[in-house]
PDB file of C-alpha atoms in Angstrom:
ATOM      1  CA  MET B   1       0.148   0.061  -0.002  1.00  0.00           C
ATOM      2  CA  LYS B   2       1.496   4.200  -0.910  1.00  0.00           C
ATOM      3  CA  LEU B   3       0.633   7.206   0.548  1.00  0.00           C
ATOM      4  CA  ILE B   4       1.270   9.517  -2.045  1.00  0.00           C
ATOM      5  CA  SER B   5       2.265  12.386  -0.780  1.00  0.00           C
ATOM      6  CA  SER B   6       3.433  15.892  -0.779  1.00  0.00           C
ATOM      7  CA  PRO B   7       5.776  17.300   1.755  1.00  0.00           C
ATOM      8  CA  ALA B   8       4.324  20.693   1.800  1.00  0.00           C
ATOM      9  CA  SER B   9       0.378  19.400   1.714  1.00  0.00           C
ATOM     10  CA  PRO B  10      -1.745  19.930   5.451  1.00  0.00           C
ATOM     11  CA  PHE B  11      -4.309  17.388   3.790  1.00  0.00           C
ATOM     12  CA  ALA B  12      -1.142  14.443   3.006  1.00  0.00           C
ATOM     13  CA  ARG B  13      -0.360  16.016   6.721  1.00  0.00           C
ATOM     14  CA  LYS B  14      -2.755  14.648   8.382  1.00  0.00           C
ATOM     15  CA  ALA B  15      -2.767  10.897   6.858  1.00  0.00           C
ATOM     16  CA  LYS B  16       0.833  10.926   7.890  1.00  0.00           C
ATOM     17  CA  VAL B  17      -0.084  11.566  10.751  1.00  0.00           C
ATOM     18  CA  LEU B  18      -2.416   8.765  11.060  1.00  0.00           C
ATOM     19  CA  LEU B  19      -0.093   6.512  10.795  1.00  0.00           C
ATOM     20  CA  LEU B  20       2.017   7.236  12.786  1.00  0.00           C
ATOM     21  CA  GLU B  21      -0.734   8.085  15.315  1.00  0.00           C
ATOM     22  CA  THR B  22      -1.808   3.700  14.243  1.00  0.00           C
ATOM     23  CA  GLU B  23       1.530   2.729  14.265  1.00  0.00           C
ATOM     24  CA  GLN B  24       0.510   1.706  10.495  1.00  0.00           C
ATOM     25  CA  GLU B  25       4.590   1.240   9.063  1.00  0.00           C
ATOM     26  CA  ASP B  26       3.906  -1.366   5.978  1.00  0.00           C
ATOM     27  CA  VAL B  27       2.317   1.704   4.540  1.00  0.00           C
ATOM     28  CA  GLN B  28       4.186   3.210   2.157  1.00  0.00           C
ATOM     29  CA  VAL B  29       4.808   7.035   1.936  1.00  0.00           C
ATOM     30  CA  GLU B  30       6.266   8.723  -1.347  1.00  0.00           C
ATOM     31  CA  GLU B  31       6.543  11.777  -1.551  1.00  0.00           C
ATOM     32  CA  ILE B  32       5.635  14.171  -4.881  1.00  0.00           C
ATOM     33  CA  ILE B  33       6.172  17.406  -6.275  1.00  0.00           C
ATOM     34  CA  SER B  34       3.434  17.969  -7.859  1.00  0.00           C
ATOM     35  CA  SER B  35       0.846  21.887  -8.036  1.00  0.00           C
ATOM     36  CA  PRO B  36      -2.793  22.108 -10.021  1.00  0.00           C
ATOM     37  CA  THR B  37      -1.224  23.382 -13.417  1.00  0.00           C
ATOM     38  CA  GLU B  38       1.835  20.773 -13.510  1.00  0.00           C
ATOM     39  CA  PRO B  39       0.568  17.492 -11.922  1.00  0.00           C
ATOM     40  CA  HIS B  40       2.696  14.644 -11.668  1.00  0.00           C
ATOM     41  CA  PRO B  41       1.705  11.975 -13.509  1.00  0.00           C
ATOM     42  CA  GLU B  42       2.218   9.206 -10.807  1.00  0.00           C
ATOM     43  CA  LEU B  43      -0.558  11.401  -9.193  1.00  0.00           C
ATOM     44  CA  LYS B  44      -2.459  12.553 -12.232  1.00  0.00           C
ATOM     45  CA  ALA B  45      -2.469   8.412 -12.728  1.00  0.00           C
ATOM     46  CA  ALA B  46      -3.787   7.288  -9.819  1.00  0.00           C
ATOM     47  CA  ASN B  47      -6.022  10.109  -8.703  1.00  0.00           C
ATOM     48  CA  PRO B  48      -8.300  12.112 -12.027  1.00  0.00           C
ATOM     49  CA  LEU B  49      -8.389  15.125 -10.040  1.00  0.00           C
ATOM     50  CA  SER B  50      -4.203  15.570  -9.290  1.00  0.00           C
ATOM     51  CA  LYS B  51      -5.270  16.100  -5.981  1.00  0.00           C
ATOM     52  CA  ILE B  52      -3.206  14.990  -3.183  1.00  0.00           C
ATOM     53  CA  PRO B  53      -2.945  12.840  -0.627  1.00  0.00           C
ATOM     54  CA  ALA B  54      -4.147   9.814  -2.629  1.00  0.00           C
ATOM     55  CA  LEU B  55      -3.580   5.958  -1.207  1.00  0.00           C
ATOM     56  CA  LYS B  56      -3.021   3.111  -3.559  1.00  0.00           C
ATOM     57  CA  ARG B  57      -3.965  -0.341  -2.639  1.00  0.00           C
ATOM     58  CA  ALA B  58      -2.831  -3.853  -3.799  1.00  0.00           C
ATOM     59  CA  ASP B  59      -6.431  -4.887  -3.630  1.00  0.00           C
ATOM     60  CA  GLY B  60      -8.632  -2.210  -4.366  1.00  0.00           C
ATOM     61  CA  CYS B  61      -9.418   0.854  -5.632  1.00  0.00           C
ATOM     62  CA  THR B  62      -6.730   3.787  -5.271  1.00  0.00           C
ATOM     63  CA  LEU B  63      -8.252   6.078  -2.528  1.00  0.00           C
ATOM     64  CA  TYR B  64      -8.918  10.226  -2.749  1.00  0.00           C
ATOM     65  CA  ASP B  65      -9.857  12.874  -0.652  1.00  0.00           C
ATOM     66  CA  SER B  66      -7.804  13.202   2.729  1.00  0.00           C
ATOM     67  CA  ARG B  67     -11.097  12.459   4.666  1.00  0.00           C
ATOM     68  CA  VAL B  68     -11.874   8.788   2.699  1.00  0.00           C
ATOM     69  CA  VAL B  69      -7.714   8.334   2.877  1.00  0.00           C
ATOM     70  CA  THR B  70      -7.406   8.994   6.610  1.00  0.00           C
ATOM     71  CA  ARG B  71     -11.389   7.099   7.535  1.00  0.00           C
ATOM     72  CA  PHE B  72     -10.034   3.737   5.997  1.00  0.00           C
ATOM     73  CA  LEU B  73      -6.381   4.093   7.560  1.00  0.00           C
ATOM     74  CA  ASP B  74      -8.227   4.374  11.132  1.00  0.00           C
ATOM     75  CA  ALA B  75     -11.106   1.447  10.563  1.00  0.00           C
ATOM     76  CA  ARG B  76      -7.720  -0.215   9.172  1.00  0.00           C
ATOM     77  CA  SER B  77      -5.786  -0.579  11.788  1.00  0.00           C
ATOM     78  CA  GLY B  78      -8.737  -0.048  14.513  1.00  0.00           C
ATOM     79  CA  GLY B  79      -6.934   3.303  15.599  1.00  0.00           C
ATOM     80  CA  GLY B  80     -10.746   4.849  17.103  1.00  0.00           C
ATOM     81  CA  LEU B  81     -10.020   8.786  15.357  1.00  0.00           C
ATOM     82  CA  TYR B  82     -13.725   8.539  14.902  1.00  0.00           C
ATOM     83  CA  PRO B  83     -15.376   7.219  17.759  1.00  0.00           C
ATOM     84  CA  ASP B  84     -18.637   6.694  17.101  1.00  0.00           C
ATOM     85  CA  ASN B  85     -19.767   8.304  20.459  1.00  0.00           C
ATOM     86  CA  ARG B  86     -18.811  11.862  19.682  1.00  0.00           C
ATOM     87  CA  ILE B  87     -18.210  10.957  15.750  1.00  0.00           C
ATOM     88  CA  TRP B  88     -20.716  14.053  14.062  1.00  0.00           C
ATOM     89  CA  GLU B  89     -18.679  16.263  16.385  1.00  0.00           C
ATOM     90  CA  VAL B  90     -15.689  14.622  15.479  1.00  0.00           C
ATOM     91  CA  LEU B  91     -16.690  14.641  11.012  1.00  0.00           C
ATOM     92  CA  THR B  92     -17.520  18.693  11.353  1.00  0.00           C
ATOM     93  CA  LEU B  93     -14.654  19.819  13.597  1.00  0.00           C
ATOM     94  CA  GLU B  94     -12.671  17.717  10.534  1.00  0.00           C
ATOM     95  CA  ALA B  95     -14.544  19.856   7.950  1.00  0.00           C
ATOM     96  CA  THR B  96     -13.640  22.782   9.747  1.00  0.00           C
ATOM     97  CA  GLY B  97      -9.416  21.994   9.905  1.00  0.00           C
ATOM     98  CA  ASP B  98     -10.125  21.170   6.355  1.00  0.00           C
ATOM     99  CA  ALA B  99     -11.821  24.174   5.281  1.00  0.00           C
ATOM    100  CA  ILE B 100      -9.094  25.917   6.312  1.00  0.00           C
ATOM    101  CA  MET B 101      -6.589  24.220   5.410  1.00  0.00           C
ATOM    102  CA  ASP B 102      -8.570  24.568   1.542  1.00  0.00           C
ATOM    103  CA  ALA B 103      -8.456  28.330   2.012  1.00  0.00           C
ATOM    104  CA  GLY B 104      -4.912  28.481   2.908  1.00  0.00           C
ATOM    105  CA  VAL B 105      -3.909  26.180  -0.068  1.00  0.00           C
ATOM    106  CA  LEU B 106      -5.995  28.260  -2.579  1.00  0.00           C
ATOM    107  CA  MET B 107      -4.202  31.033  -1.339  1.00  0.00           C
ATOM    108  CA  VAL B 108      -1.313  29.704  -2.318  1.00  0.00           C
ATOM    109  CA  TYR B 109      -2.258  29.175  -5.354  1.00  0.00           C
ATOM    110  CA  GLU B 110      -3.427  32.440  -6.417  1.00  0.00           C
ATOM    111  CA  ASN B 111      -0.170  34.336  -5.671  1.00  0.00           C
ATOM    112  CA  ARG B 112       2.120  31.094  -7.052  1.00  0.00           C
ATOM    113  CA  CYS B 113      -0.042  29.661 -10.083  1.00  0.00           C
ATOM    114  CA  ARG B 114      -1.739  33.221 -11.650  1.00  0.00           C
ATOM    115  CA  PRO B 115       0.053  35.185 -13.580  1.00  0.00           C
ATOM    116  CA  GLU B 116       0.933  38.802 -11.399  1.00  0.00           C
ATOM    117  CA  ASP B 117      -1.460  41.080 -13.197  1.00  0.00           C
ATOM    118  CA  LEU B 118      -4.167  38.418 -13.047  1.00  0.00           C
ATOM    119  CA  GLN B 119      -3.688  38.232  -9.615  1.00  0.00           C
ATOM    120  CA  PHE B 120      -7.015  39.388  -6.851  1.00  0.00           C
ATOM    121  CA  GLY B 121      -6.553  40.993  -4.012  1.00  0.00           C
ATOM    122  CA  GLY B 122     -10.728  40.464  -3.001  1.00  0.00           C
ATOM    123  CA  TRP B 123     -10.152  37.054  -3.967  1.00  0.00           C
ATOM    124  CA  LEU B 124      -7.384  36.309  -1.200  1.00  0.00           C
ATOM    125  CA  ASP B 125      -9.354  38.566   1.351  1.00  0.00           C
ATOM    126  CA  ALA B 126     -12.292  36.703   1.123  1.00  0.00           C
ATOM    127  CA  GLN B 127     -10.318  33.433   1.188  1.00  0.00           C
ATOM    128  CA  TRP B 128      -8.206  34.768   5.044  1.00  0.00           C
ATOM    129  CA  GLU B 129     -12.028  35.795   6.177  1.00  0.00           C
ATOM    130  CA  LYS B 130     -13.149  32.103   5.590  1.00  0.00           C
ATOM    131  CA  ILE B 131     -10.201  31.321   8.240  1.00  0.00           C
ATOM    132  CA  GLU B 132     -10.706  34.069  10.467  1.00  0.00           C
ATOM    133  CA  GLY B 133     -14.307  33.300  10.911  1.00  0.00           C
ATOM    134  CA  ALA B 134     -13.430  29.418  11.475  1.00  0.00           C
ATOM    135  CA  LEU B 135     -10.492  30.221  13.579  1.00  0.00           C
ATOM    136  CA  ASP B 136     -13.096  32.103  15.685  1.00  0.00           C
ATOM    137  CA  ALA B 137     -15.577  29.538  16.101  1.00  0.00           C
ATOM    138  CA  LEU B 138     -12.854  27.314  17.376  1.00  0.00           C
ATOM    139  CA  ASN B 139     -11.583  29.391  19.600  1.00  0.00           C
ATOM    140  CA  THR B 140     -14.763  30.188  21.060  1.00  0.00           C
ATOM    141  CA  ARG B 141     -16.802  27.310  21.014  1.00  0.00           C
ATOM    142  CA  TRP B 142     -14.367  24.498  20.445  1.00  0.00           C
ATOM    143  CA  MET B 143     -12.089  23.780  22.667  1.00  0.00           C
ATOM    144  CA  SER B 144     -13.799  21.212  24.773  1.00  0.00           C
ATOM    145  CA  HIS B 145     -14.049  18.976  22.045  1.00  0.00           C
ATOM    146  CA  LEU B 146     -10.602  19.628  21.336  1.00  0.00           C
ATOM    147  CA  ALA B 147      -9.514  19.269  24.925  1.00  0.00           C
ATOM    148  CA  GLY B 148     -10.686  15.636  24.558  1.00  0.00           C
ATOM    149  CA  PRO B 149      -8.712  12.605  24.000  1.00  0.00           C
ATOM    150  CA  VAL B 150      -6.858  12.648  20.343  1.00  0.00           C
ATOM    151  CA  ASP B 151      -9.563  12.242  17.388  1.00  0.00           C
ATOM    152  CA  MET B 152      -9.212  13.141  13.457  1.00  0.00           C
ATOM    153  CA  GLY B 153     -11.363  16.727  14.241  1.00  0.00           C
ATOM    154  CA  GLN B 154      -8.147  17.483  16.455  1.00  0.00           C
ATOM    155  CA  ILE B 155      -5.352  15.847  13.557  1.00  0.00           C
ATOM    156  CA  ALA B 156      -7.445  18.373  11.109  1.00  0.00           C
ATOM    157  CA  VAL B 157      -6.890  21.539  12.635  1.00  0.00           C
ATOM    158  CA  GLY B 158      -3.382  20.901  14.343  1.00  0.00           C
ATOM    159  CA  CYS B 159      -2.494  20.096  10.417  1.00  0.00           C
ATOM    160  CA  ALA B 160      -4.415  23.678   9.529  1.00  0.00           C
ATOM    161  CA  LEU B 161      -2.648  25.386  11.916  1.00  0.00           C
ATOM    162  CA  GLY B 162       0.639  23.841  10.820  1.00  0.00           C
ATOM    163  CA  TYR B 163      -0.290  24.782   7.545  1.00  0.00           C
ATOM    164  CA  LEU B 164      -1.191  28.868   8.523  1.00  0.00           C
ATOM    165  CA  ASP B 165       2.478  29.003   9.922  1.00  0.00           C
ATOM    166  CA  PHE B 166       4.384  27.257   7.508  1.00  0.00           C
ATOM    167  CA  ARG B 167       2.451  29.386   5.073  1.00  0.00           C
ATOM    168  CA  HIS B 168       0.431  32.157   6.102  1.00  0.00           C
ATOM    169  CA  ASP B 169       2.334  33.151   9.368  1.00  0.00           C
ATOM    170  CA  SER B 170       2.403  37.473   8.659  1.00  0.00           C
ATOM    171  CA  ARG B 171      -1.159  36.883   9.165  1.00  0.00           C
ATOM    172  CA  GLY B 172      -0.942  36.063  12.926  1.00  0.00           C
ATOM    173  CA  TRP B 173      -3.819  33.716  13.201  1.00  0.00           C
ATOM    174  CA  ARG B 174      -2.971  33.851  17.413  1.00  0.00           C
ATOM    175  CA  LYS B 175      -3.653  37.393  18.147  1.00  0.00           C
ATOM    176  CA  GLY B 176      -6.725  37.034  20.062  1.00  0.00           C
ATOM    177  CA  ARG B 177      -6.987  33.784  20.160  1.00  0.00           C
ATOM    178  CA  ASP B 178      -5.732  32.165  23.258  1.00  0.00           C
ATOM    179  CA  ALA B 179      -6.972  29.815  23.873  1.00  0.00           C
ATOM    180  CA  LEU B 180      -6.763  28.651  20.583  1.00  0.00           C
ATOM    181  CA  ASP B 181      -2.982  29.206  20.654  1.00  0.00           C
ATOM    182  CA  ASP B 182      -2.341  27.163  23.967  1.00  0.00           C
ATOM    183  CA  TRP B 183      -3.937  24.419  22.983  1.00  0.00           C
ATOM    184  CA  PHE B 184      -2.157  24.659  19.795  1.00  0.00           C
ATOM    185  CA  ALA B 185       1.326  24.883  21.318  1.00  0.00           C
ATOM    186  CA  VAL B 186       0.744  21.233  23.247  1.00  0.00           C
ATOM    187  CA  PHE B 187      -0.803  19.432  20.621  1.00  0.00           C
ATOM    188  CA  SER B 188       2.039  20.169  17.933  1.00  0.00           C
ATOM    189  CA  GLN B 189       4.967  19.000  20.867  1.00  0.00           C
ATOM    190  CA  ARG B 190       3.327  15.065  19.208  1.00  0.00           C
ATOM    191  CA  GLU B 191       5.827  13.198  18.098  1.00  0.00           C
ATOM    192  CA  SER B 192       3.735  11.984  15.022  1.00  0.00           C
ATOM    193  CA  PHE B 193       2.938  16.026  14.726  1.00  0.00           C
ATOM    194  CA  LYS B 194       7.016  17.306  15.167  1.00  0.00           C
ATOM    195  CA  ALA B 195       7.695  14.534  12.666  1.00  0.00           C
ATOM    196  CA  THR B 196       5.846  15.605   9.789  1.00  0.00           C
ATOM    197  CA  LYS B 197       6.177  19.746   9.912  1.00  0.00           C
ATOM    198  CA  PRO B 198       7.183  20.282   6.268  1.00  0.00           C
ATOM    199  CA  GLY B 199      10.525  22.154   6.375  1.00  0.00           C
TER     200      GLY B 199
END
């Protein structure tokens, strides 16, 4: 089994953190470099959307979309990162983390993939407003869940905040969000999280 990944992808990082948390050492991680305008040939062959991550299985179709990949890997290992007793909270929190990542990645693509004369500052501001709304919700409504046993929702939020530090640090996501900042300071010390930090 092979996980097609990329060192900078927060979506792939979710899957890599899960692999470490559940000790699935038999899954090979292949790091590639790909972009929306020049997708890597192996990724294009594995996932018709050319998005990372993709999980190539020997005994079934290739899985893609990070939430499908992580749900499969958790079920495979019996890791319990999608606990039945709070499944809807976990899935909503994971969707919130994924939405932050999605908006953050789109901001990077706007600057990196569009010619400078076609870049739209209003688009960047709109994406950041989405991120800020999600961060405010996490800081005010989700702290009790974030403080509970580790699950996939927490991993998604951790990867999202790590991506903001990596690509959008100058925007200062921590300002006015002390509770979320304190939580992330602790969560980011997990060995699985340190081992997957983008360079």
